[in-house]
Short mmCIF file of C-alpha atoms and ligand atoms in Angstrom, two decimals:
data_model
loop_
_atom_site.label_atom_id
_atom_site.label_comp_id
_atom_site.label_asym_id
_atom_site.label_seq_id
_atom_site.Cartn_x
_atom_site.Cartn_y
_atom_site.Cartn_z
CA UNK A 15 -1.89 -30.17 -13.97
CA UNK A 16 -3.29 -31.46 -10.60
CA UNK A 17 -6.10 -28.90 -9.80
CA UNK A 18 -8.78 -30.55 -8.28
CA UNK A 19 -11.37 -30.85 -10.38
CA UNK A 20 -14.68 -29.18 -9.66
CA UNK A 21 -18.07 -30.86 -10.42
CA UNK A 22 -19.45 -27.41 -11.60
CA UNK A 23 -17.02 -27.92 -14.29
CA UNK A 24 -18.48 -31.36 -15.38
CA UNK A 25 -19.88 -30.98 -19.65
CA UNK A 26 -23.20 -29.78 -19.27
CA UNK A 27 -24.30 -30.73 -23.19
CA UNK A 28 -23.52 -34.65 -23.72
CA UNK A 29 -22.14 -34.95 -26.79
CA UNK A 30 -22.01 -37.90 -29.32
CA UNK A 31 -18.26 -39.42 -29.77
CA UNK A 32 -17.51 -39.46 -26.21
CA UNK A 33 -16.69 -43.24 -25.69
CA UNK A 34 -14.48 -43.25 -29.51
CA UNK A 35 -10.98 -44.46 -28.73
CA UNK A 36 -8.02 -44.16 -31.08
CA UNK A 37 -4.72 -45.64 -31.23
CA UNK A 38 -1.71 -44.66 -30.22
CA UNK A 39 1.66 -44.90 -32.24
CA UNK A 40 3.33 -45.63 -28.79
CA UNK A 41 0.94 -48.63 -28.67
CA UNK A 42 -2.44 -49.00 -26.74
CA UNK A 43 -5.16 -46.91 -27.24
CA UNK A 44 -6.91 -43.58 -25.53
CA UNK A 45 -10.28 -42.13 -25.32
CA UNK A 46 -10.20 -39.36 -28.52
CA UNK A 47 -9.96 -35.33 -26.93
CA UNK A 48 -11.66 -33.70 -29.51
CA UNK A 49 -10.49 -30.05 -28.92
CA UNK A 50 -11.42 -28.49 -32.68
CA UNK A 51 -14.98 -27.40 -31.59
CA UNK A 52 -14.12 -24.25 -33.95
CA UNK A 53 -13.87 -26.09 -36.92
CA UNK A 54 -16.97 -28.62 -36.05
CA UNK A 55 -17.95 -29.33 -33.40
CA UNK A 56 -19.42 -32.91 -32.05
CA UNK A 57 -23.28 -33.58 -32.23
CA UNK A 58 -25.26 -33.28 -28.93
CA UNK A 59 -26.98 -36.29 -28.19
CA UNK A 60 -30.55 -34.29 -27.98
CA UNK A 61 -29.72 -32.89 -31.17
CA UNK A 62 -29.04 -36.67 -32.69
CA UNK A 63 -32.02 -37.50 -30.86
CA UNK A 64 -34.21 -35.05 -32.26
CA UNK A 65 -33.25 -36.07 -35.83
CA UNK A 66 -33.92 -39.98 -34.87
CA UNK A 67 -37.09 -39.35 -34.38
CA UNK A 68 -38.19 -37.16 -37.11
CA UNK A 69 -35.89 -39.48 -40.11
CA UNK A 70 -38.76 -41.69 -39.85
CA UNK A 71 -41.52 -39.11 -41.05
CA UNK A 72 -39.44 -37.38 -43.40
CA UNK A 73 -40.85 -36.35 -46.49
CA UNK A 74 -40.16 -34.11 -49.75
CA UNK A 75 -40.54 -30.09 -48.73
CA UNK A 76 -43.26 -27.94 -50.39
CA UNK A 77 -44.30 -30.69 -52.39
CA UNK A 78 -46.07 -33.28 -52.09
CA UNK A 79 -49.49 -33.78 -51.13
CA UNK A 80 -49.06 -36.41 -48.98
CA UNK A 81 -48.74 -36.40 -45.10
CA UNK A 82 -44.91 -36.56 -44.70
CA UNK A 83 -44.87 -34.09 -46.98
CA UNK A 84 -46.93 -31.82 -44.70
CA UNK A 85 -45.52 -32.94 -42.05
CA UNK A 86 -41.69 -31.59 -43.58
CA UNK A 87 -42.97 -28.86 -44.44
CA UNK A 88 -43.99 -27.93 -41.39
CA UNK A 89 -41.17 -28.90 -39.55
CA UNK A 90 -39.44 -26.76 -41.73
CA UNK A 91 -40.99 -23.46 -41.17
CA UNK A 92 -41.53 -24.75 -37.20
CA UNK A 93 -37.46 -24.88 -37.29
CA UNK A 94 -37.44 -21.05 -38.81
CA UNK A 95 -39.82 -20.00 -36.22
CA UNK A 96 -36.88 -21.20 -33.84
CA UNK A 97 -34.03 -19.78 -34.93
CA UNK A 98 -36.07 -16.70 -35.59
CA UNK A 99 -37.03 -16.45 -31.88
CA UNK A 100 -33.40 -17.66 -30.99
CA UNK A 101 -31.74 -14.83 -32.67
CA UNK A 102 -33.96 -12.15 -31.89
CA UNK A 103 -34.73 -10.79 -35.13
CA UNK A 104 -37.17 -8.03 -36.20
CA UNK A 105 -40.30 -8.91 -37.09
CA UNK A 106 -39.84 -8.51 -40.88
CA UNK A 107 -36.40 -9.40 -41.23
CA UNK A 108 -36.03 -13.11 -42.74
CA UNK A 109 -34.42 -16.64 -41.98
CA UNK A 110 -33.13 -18.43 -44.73
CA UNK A 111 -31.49 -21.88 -44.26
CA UNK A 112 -28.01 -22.31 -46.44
CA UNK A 113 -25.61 -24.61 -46.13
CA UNK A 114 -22.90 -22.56 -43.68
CA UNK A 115 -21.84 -19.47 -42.76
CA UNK A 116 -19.58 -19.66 -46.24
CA UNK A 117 -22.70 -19.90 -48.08
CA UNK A 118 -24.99 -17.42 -46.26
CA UNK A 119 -22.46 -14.80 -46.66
CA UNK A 120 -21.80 -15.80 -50.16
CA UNK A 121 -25.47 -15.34 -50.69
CA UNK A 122 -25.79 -12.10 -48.98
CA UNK A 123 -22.64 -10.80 -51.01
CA UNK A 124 -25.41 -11.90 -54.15
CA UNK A 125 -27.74 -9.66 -53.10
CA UNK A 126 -26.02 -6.74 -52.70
CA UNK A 127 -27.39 -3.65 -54.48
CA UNK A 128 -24.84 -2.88 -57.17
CA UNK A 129 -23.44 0.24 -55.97
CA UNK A 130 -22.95 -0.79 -52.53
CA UNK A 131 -19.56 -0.28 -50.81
CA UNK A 132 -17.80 -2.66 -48.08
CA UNK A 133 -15.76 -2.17 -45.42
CA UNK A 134 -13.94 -5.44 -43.81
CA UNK A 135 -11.36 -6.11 -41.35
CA UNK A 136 -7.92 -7.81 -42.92
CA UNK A 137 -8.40 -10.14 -39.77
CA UNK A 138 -11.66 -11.96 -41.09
CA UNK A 139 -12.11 -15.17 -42.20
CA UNK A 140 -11.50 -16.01 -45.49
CA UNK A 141 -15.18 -16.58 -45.78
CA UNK A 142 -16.23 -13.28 -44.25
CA UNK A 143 -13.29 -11.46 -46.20
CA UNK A 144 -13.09 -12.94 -49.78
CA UNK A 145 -16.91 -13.04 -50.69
CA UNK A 146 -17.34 -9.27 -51.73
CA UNK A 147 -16.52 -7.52 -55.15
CA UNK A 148 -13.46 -6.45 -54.99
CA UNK A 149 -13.18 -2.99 -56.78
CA UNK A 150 -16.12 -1.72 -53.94
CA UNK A 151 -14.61 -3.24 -50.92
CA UNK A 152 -12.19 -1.03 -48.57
CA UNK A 153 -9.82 -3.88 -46.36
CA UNK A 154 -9.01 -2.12 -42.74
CA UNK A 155 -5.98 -2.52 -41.13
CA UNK A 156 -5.61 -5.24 -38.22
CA UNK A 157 -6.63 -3.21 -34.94
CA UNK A 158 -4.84 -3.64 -31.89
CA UNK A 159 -7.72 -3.06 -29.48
CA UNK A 160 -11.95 -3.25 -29.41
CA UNK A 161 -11.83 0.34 -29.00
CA UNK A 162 -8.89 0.47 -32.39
CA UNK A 163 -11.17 -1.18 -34.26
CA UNK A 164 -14.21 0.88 -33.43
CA UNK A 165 -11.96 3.87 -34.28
CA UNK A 166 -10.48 2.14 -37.23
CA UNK A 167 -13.97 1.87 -38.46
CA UNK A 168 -15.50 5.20 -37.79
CA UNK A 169 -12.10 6.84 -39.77
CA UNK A 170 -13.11 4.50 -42.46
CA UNK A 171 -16.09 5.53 -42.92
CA UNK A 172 -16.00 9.07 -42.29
CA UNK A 173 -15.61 10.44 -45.43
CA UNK A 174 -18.39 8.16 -47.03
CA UNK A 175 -21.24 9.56 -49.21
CA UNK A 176 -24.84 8.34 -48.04
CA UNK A 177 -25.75 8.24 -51.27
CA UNK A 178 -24.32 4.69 -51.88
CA UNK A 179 -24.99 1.39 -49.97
CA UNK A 180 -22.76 0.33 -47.93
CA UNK A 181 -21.96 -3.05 -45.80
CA UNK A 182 -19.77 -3.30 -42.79
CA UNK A 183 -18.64 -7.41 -42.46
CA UNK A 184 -17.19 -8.15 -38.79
CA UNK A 185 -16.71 -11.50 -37.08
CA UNK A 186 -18.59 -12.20 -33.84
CA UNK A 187 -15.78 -14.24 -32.04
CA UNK A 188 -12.14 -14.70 -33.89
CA UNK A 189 -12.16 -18.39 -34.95
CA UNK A 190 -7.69 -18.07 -34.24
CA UNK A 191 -8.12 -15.94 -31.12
CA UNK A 192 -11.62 -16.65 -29.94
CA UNK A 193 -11.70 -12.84 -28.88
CA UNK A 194 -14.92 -11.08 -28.85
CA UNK A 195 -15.58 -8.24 -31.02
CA UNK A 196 -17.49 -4.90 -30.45
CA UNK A 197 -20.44 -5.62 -32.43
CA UNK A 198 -22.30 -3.24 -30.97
CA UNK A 199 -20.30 -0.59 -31.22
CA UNK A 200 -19.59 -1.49 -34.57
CA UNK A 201 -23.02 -1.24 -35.75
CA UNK A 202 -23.90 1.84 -33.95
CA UNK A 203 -20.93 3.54 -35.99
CA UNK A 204 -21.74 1.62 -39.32
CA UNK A 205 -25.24 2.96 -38.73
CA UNK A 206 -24.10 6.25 -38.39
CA UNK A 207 -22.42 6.55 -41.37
CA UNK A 208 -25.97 5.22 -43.13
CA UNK A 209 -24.20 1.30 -43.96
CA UNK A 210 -25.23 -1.63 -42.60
CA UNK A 211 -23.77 -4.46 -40.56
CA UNK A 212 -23.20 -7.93 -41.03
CA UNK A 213 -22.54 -10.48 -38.17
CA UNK A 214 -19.94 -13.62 -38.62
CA UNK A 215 -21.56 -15.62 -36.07
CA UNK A 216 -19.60 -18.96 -36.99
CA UNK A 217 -17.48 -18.69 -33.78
CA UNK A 218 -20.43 -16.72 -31.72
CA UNK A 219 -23.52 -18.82 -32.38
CA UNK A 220 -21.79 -22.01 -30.13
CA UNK A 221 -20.56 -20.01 -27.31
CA UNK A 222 -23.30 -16.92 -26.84
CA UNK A 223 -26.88 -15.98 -27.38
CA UNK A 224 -26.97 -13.52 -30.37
CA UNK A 225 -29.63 -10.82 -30.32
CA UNK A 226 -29.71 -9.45 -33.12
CA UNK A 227 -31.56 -6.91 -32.10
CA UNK A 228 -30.49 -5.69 -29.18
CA UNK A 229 -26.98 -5.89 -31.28
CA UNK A 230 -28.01 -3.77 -33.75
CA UNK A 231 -26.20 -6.21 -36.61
CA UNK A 232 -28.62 -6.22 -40.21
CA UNK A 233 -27.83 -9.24 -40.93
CA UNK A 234 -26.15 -12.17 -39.02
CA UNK A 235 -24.80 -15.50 -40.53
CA UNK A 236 -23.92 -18.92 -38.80
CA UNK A 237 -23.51 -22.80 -39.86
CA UNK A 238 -24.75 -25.80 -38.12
CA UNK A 239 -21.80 -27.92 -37.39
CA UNK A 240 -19.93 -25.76 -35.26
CA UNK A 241 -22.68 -25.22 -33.07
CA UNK A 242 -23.50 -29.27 -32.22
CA UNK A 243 -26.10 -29.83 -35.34
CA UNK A 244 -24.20 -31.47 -38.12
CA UNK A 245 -26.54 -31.68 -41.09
CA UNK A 246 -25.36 -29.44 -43.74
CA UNK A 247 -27.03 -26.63 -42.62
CA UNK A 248 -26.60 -22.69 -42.04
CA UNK A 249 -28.49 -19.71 -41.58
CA UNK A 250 -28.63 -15.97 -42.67
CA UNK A 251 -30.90 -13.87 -41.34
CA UNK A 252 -31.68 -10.24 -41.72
CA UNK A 253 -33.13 -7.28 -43.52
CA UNK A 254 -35.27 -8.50 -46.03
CA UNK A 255 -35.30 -5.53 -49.18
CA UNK A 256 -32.17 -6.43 -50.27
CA UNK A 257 -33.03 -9.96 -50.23
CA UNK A 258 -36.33 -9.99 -51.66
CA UNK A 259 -35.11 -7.35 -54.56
CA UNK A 260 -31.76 -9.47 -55.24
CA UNK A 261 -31.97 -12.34 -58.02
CA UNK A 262 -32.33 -15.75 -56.48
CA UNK A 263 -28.85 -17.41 -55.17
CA UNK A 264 -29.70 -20.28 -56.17
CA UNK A 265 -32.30 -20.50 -59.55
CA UNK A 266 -34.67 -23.27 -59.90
CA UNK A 267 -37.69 -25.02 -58.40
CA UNK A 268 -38.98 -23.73 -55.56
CA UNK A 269 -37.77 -20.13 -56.19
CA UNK A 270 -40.18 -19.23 -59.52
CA UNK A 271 -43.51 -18.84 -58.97
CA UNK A 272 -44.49 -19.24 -62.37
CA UNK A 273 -42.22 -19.79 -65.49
CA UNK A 274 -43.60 -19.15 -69.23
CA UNK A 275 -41.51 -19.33 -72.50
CA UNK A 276 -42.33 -16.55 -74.49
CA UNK A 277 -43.34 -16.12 -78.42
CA UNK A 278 -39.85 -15.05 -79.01
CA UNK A 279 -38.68 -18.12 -77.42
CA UNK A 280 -36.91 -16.92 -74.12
CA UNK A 281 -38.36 -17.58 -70.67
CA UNK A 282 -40.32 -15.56 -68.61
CA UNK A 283 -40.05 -16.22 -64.52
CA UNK A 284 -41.81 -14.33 -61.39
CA UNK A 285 -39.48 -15.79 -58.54
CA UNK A 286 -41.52 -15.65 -55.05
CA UNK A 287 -40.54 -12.78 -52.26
CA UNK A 288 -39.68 -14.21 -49.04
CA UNK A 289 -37.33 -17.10 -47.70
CA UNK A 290 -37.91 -19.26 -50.87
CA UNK A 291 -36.66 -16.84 -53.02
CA UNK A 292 -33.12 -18.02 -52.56
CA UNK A 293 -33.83 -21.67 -51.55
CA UNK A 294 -34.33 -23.76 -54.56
CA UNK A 295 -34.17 -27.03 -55.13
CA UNK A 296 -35.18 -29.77 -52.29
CA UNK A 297 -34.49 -28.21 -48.94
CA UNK A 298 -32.24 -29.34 -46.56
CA UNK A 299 -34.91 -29.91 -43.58
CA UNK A 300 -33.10 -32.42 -41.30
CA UNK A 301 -30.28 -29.76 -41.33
CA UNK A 302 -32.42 -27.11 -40.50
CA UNK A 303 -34.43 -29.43 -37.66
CA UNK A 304 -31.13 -30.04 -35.97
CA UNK A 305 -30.02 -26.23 -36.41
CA UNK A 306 -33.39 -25.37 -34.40
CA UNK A 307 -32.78 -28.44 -31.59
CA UNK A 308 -29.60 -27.32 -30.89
CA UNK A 309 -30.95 -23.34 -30.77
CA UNK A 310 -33.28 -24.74 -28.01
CA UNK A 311 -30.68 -26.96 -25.94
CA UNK A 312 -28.53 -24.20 -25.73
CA UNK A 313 -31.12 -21.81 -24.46
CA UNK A 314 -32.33 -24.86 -22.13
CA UNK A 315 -28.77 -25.18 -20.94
CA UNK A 316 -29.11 -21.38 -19.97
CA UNK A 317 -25.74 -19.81 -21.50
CA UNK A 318 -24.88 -17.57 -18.57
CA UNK A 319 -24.07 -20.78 -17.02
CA UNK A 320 -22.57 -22.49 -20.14
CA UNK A 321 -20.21 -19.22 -20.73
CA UNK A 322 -19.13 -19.17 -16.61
CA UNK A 323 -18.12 -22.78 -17.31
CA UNK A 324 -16.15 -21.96 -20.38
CA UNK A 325 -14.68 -19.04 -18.94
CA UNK A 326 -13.72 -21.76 -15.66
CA UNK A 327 -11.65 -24.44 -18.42
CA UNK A 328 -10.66 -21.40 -20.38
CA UNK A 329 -8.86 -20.14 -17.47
CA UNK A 330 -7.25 -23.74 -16.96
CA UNK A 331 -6.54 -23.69 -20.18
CA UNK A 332 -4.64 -20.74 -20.93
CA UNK A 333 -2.89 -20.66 -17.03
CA UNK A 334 -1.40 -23.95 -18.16
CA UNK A 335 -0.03 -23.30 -21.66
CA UNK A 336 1.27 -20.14 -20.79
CA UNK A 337 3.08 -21.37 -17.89
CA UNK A 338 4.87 -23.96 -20.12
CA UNK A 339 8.49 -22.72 -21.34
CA UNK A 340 8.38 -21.07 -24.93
CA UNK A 341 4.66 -20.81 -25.47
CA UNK A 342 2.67 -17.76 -27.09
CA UNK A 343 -0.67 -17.45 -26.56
CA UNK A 344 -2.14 -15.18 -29.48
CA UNK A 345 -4.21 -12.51 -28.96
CA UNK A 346 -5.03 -9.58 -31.38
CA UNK A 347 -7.39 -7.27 -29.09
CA UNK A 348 -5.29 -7.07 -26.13
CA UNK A 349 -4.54 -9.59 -23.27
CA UNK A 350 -7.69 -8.40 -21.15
CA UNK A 351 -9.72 -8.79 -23.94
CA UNK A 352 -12.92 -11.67 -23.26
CA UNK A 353 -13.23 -14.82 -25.81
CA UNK A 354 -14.58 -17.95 -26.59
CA UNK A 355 -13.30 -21.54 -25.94
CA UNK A 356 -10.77 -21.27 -28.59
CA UNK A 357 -6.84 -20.82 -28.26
CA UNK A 358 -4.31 -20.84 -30.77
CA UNK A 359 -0.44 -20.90 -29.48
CA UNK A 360 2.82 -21.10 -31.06
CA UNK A 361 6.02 -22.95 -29.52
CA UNK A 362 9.02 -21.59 -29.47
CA UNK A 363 11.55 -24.03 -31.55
CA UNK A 364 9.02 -26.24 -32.62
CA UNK A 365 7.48 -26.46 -35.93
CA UNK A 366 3.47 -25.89 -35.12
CA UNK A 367 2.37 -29.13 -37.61
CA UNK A 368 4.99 -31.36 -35.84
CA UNK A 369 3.24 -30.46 -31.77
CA UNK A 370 -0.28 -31.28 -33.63
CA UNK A 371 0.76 -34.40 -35.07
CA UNK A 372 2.42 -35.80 -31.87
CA UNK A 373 -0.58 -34.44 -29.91
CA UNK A 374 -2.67 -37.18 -31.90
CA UNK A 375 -0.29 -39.95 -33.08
CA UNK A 376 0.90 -40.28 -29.10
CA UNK A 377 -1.74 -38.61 -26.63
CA UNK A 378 -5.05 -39.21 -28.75
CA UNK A 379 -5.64 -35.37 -28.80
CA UNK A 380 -7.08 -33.77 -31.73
CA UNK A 381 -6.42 -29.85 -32.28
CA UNK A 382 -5.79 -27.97 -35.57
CA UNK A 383 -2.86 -26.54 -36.80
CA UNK A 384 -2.24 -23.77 -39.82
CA UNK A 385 -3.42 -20.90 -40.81
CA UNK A 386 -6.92 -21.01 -40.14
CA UNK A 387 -8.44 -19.94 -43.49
CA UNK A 388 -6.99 -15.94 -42.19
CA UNK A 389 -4.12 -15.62 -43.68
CA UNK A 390 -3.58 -11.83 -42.86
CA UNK A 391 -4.40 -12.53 -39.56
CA UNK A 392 -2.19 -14.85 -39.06
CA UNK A 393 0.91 -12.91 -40.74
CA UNK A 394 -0.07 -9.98 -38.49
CA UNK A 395 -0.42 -12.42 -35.31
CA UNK A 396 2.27 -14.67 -35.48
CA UNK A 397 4.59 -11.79 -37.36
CA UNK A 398 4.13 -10.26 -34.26
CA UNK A 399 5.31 -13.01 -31.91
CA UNK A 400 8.76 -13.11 -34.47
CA UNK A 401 9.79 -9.54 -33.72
CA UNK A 402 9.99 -10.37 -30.36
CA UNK A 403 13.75 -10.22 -28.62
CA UNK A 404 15.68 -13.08 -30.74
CA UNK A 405 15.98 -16.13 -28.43
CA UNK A 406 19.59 -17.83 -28.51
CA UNK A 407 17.96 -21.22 -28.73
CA UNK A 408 15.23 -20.90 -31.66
CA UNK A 409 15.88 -23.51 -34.25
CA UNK A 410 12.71 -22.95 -35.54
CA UNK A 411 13.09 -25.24 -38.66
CA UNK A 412 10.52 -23.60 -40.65
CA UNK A 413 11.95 -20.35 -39.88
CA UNK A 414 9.50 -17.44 -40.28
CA UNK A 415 6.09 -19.82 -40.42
CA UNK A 416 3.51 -18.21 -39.40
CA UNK A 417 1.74 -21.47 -38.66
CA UNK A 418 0.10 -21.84 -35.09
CA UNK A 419 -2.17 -24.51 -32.80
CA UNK A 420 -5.18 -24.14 -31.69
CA UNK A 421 -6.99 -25.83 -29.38
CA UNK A 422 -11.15 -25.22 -28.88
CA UNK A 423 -13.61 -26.68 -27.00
CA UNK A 424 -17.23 -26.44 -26.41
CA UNK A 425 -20.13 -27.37 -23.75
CA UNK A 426 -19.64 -30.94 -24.16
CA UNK A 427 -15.93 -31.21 -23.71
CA UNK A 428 -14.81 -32.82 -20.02
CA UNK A 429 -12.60 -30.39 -17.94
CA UNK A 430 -10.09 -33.62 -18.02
CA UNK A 431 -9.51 -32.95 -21.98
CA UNK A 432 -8.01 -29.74 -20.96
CA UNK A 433 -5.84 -30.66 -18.39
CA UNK A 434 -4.88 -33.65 -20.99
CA UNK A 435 -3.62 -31.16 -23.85
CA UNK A 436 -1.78 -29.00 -21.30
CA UNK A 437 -0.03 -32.16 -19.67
CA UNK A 438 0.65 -33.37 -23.40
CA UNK A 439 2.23 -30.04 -24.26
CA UNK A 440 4.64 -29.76 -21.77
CA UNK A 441 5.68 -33.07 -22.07
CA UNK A 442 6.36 -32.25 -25.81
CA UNK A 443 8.12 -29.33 -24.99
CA UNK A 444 10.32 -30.74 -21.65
CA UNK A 445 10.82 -34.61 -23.50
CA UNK A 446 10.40 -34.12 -27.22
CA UNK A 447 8.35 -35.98 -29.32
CA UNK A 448 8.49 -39.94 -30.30
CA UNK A 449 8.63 -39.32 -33.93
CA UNK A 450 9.56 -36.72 -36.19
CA UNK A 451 6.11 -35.76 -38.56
CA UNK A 452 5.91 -34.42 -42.01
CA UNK A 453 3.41 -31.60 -42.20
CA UNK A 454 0.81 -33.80 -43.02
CA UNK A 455 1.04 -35.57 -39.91
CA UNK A 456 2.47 -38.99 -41.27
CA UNK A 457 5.58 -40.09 -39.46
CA UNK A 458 8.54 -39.27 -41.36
CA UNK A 459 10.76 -42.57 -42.64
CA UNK A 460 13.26 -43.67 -40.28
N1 PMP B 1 -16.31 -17.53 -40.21
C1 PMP B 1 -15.62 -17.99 -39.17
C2 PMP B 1 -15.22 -17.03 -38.09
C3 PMP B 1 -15.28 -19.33 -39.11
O1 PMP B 1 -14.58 -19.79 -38.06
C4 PMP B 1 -15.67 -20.20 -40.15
C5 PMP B 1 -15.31 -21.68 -40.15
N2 PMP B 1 -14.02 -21.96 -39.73
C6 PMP B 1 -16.41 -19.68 -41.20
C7 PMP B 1 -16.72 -18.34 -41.21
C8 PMP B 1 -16.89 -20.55 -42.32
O2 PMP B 1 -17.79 -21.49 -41.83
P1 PMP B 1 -18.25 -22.72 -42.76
O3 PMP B 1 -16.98 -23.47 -43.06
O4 PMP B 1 -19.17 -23.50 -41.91
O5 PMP B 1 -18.86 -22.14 -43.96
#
């Protein structure tokens, strides 16, 4: 690609990792493109920062008497205050700190009222789909449009008696398609059928402020290290009568207010209401420190300008794979439809594991190929691109996979990382490869 390249475009979020360089089986090496944002993305320097400076004060949470101690503890709740303000969320509702979005839904799916009822997409996550009970959960067919899958979802729930619970799981942003979903819409019709809403905000969180108010969602759930704050933490937030009725999702210290064995020698535990109900155990407060600086360097950064930026390489993006011979860009919601920095594509006559592996064994790119923890997502996505009129050259040689690539990026990739995986993928496609890979990326034996 030889647009000229605009200094608008330049990464407005430094990122750790920029200067890494990798070798190339060709020989030499290359500055790393990291282009798997979606799965986790790189540390911003301010959030790295921000954690250098506390490491040296950090104490034991809610425990100790001692000023570190204090000093965590505070931090802690200061961090909550953050991503409270940051998401928006009703007065009452709580922040807990997990350890991803896996875990917050997980924990959520814990807490459930017994009876309640669930209605989720087939195009979720694993982690958004597979968490629920199964005998109460309803799976809705793959929609073809945002206004399908409102529809889908109002049929679905039509028939429903108020009388039960019920819970309506929907992703924010598609972590295959990086299309944005109605969530809105979706709550307004969940809450007119009397069920709730719960917000996937894995892919969301990175890319777009989330109010969770104005949204309408009951609950939303994101993790850390996809949105620049590795630590090994996430966050769910929402409605807090479920929560504070629902045993603890995690039992231990921290959670029981006061724990007594009794005459007939079982034990007798008051767990505390509120956020520590289901945190026991040491908390993770560097995660949750580094959660809340990157909350505030995204708002600093202003995200109206980071998402016209995105939208900018996302348009260089996709204008140069889809003008390269034989690629598929998926999309579930409709061509028009807006998303996040993250692509997925499938090539024509090439096997999606071997165009990953050559992208980093010879052009130091790093993307991520598979089937993205969505399986029936990726069977309805890639299913689709089969049925297309039968092309006299396809020698496909894992015939019917419905593996893709996907590339994603974030706010502190460089416009030339872009340009780098489209140039790399036409070369693939127009020269071949240097090597033939096994799916694991090693280089087959000669
Ligand atoms: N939901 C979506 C949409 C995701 O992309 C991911 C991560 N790929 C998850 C949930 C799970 O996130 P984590 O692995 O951080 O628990």
């Amino acid at each position: 690609t030889s647009a000229p390249i605009d200094p608008a475009l330049r990464a407005p979020l430094p990122v750790l990792g920029r200067d890494v360089t990798v070798p190339l089986v060709t020989g030499g090496h290359v500055t790393y493109a990291a282009l798997d944002y979606a799965a986790s993305a790189p540390a911003l320097e301010r959030v790295w920062d921000d954690v250098a400076a506390f490491l040296p004060y950090y104490g034991s949470v809610h425990r100790g008497a001692g000023y570190l101690s204090q000093l965590s503890t505070a931090l802690l709740e200061r961090s909550r205050d953050t991503v409270r303000q940051h998401l928006g969320v009703r007065p009452d509702d709580e922040v807990l700190f997990t350890r991803s979005t896996t875990d917050s839904l997980n924990l959520l799916a814990g807490a459930l009222p017994g009876d309640t009822e669930v209605y989720v997409f087939e195009t979720e996550h694993h982690a958004a789909l597979l968490p629920w009970h199964d005998g109460a959960t309803t799976v809705l067919a793959a929609p073809c449009s945002a206004q399908d899958a409102v529809d889908r979802l109002t049929a679905a729930l039509a028939g429903r008696s108020r009388g039960r619970p019920g819970l309506v799981c929907v992703t924010g942003a598609s972590n295959v398609t990086g299309e944005l979903w109605p969530v809105a819409e979706l709550a307004s019709v969940a809450h007119a059928a009397g069920a709730r809403l719960v917000l996937d905000a894995a892919q969301l969180a990175p890319h777009r402020p989330i109010d969770v108010g104005a949204l309408g969602v009951d609950y939303v759930a994101f993790s850390g290290h996809k949105m620049y704050a590795p630590f090994g933490a996430g966050v769910l937030a929402g409605r807090a009568d479920w929560l504070g009725a629902a045993r603890p999702y995690l039992a231990g210290g921290g959670a029981s207010r006061r724990v007594e064995v009794t005459a007939a020698g079982t034990l007798d535990v008051q767990w505390h209401g509120g956020s520590t109900r289901h945190e026991a155990g040491s908390p993770n407060v560097v995660g949750a420190y580094a959660v809340a600086s990157a909350c505030r360097a995204l708002a600093e950064a202003g995200f109206s300008a980071l998402v016209e930026r995105e939208d900018a390489l996302l348009r260089r993006l996709t204008g140069g794979l889809a003008a390269i011979p034989g690629v598929t860009l998926l999309s579930l919601l409709g061509d028009g439809a807006p998303r996040v920095g993250v692509v997925s594509f499938v090539i024509e006559g090439w096997r999606s594991s071997q165009v990953a592996a050559a992208l980093s064994a010879e052009h130091g790119i790093g993307v991520r190929d598979g089937l993205f923890c969505a399986h029936p997502l990726m069977r309805v996505l890639v299913g689709a691109v089969h049925q297309g009129p039968a092309s006299g050259r396809d020698s496909r040689p894992q015939g019917r996979s419905q593996h893709a690539i996907r590339a994603s990026f974030g706010a502190g990739t460089p416009v030339e990382h872009v340009d780098r995986l489209v140039d790399a993928v036409s070369s693939i496609v127009h020269e071949g490869t240097r090597h033939e890979y096994r799916n694991d990326g090693e280089r087959c034996a000669p």
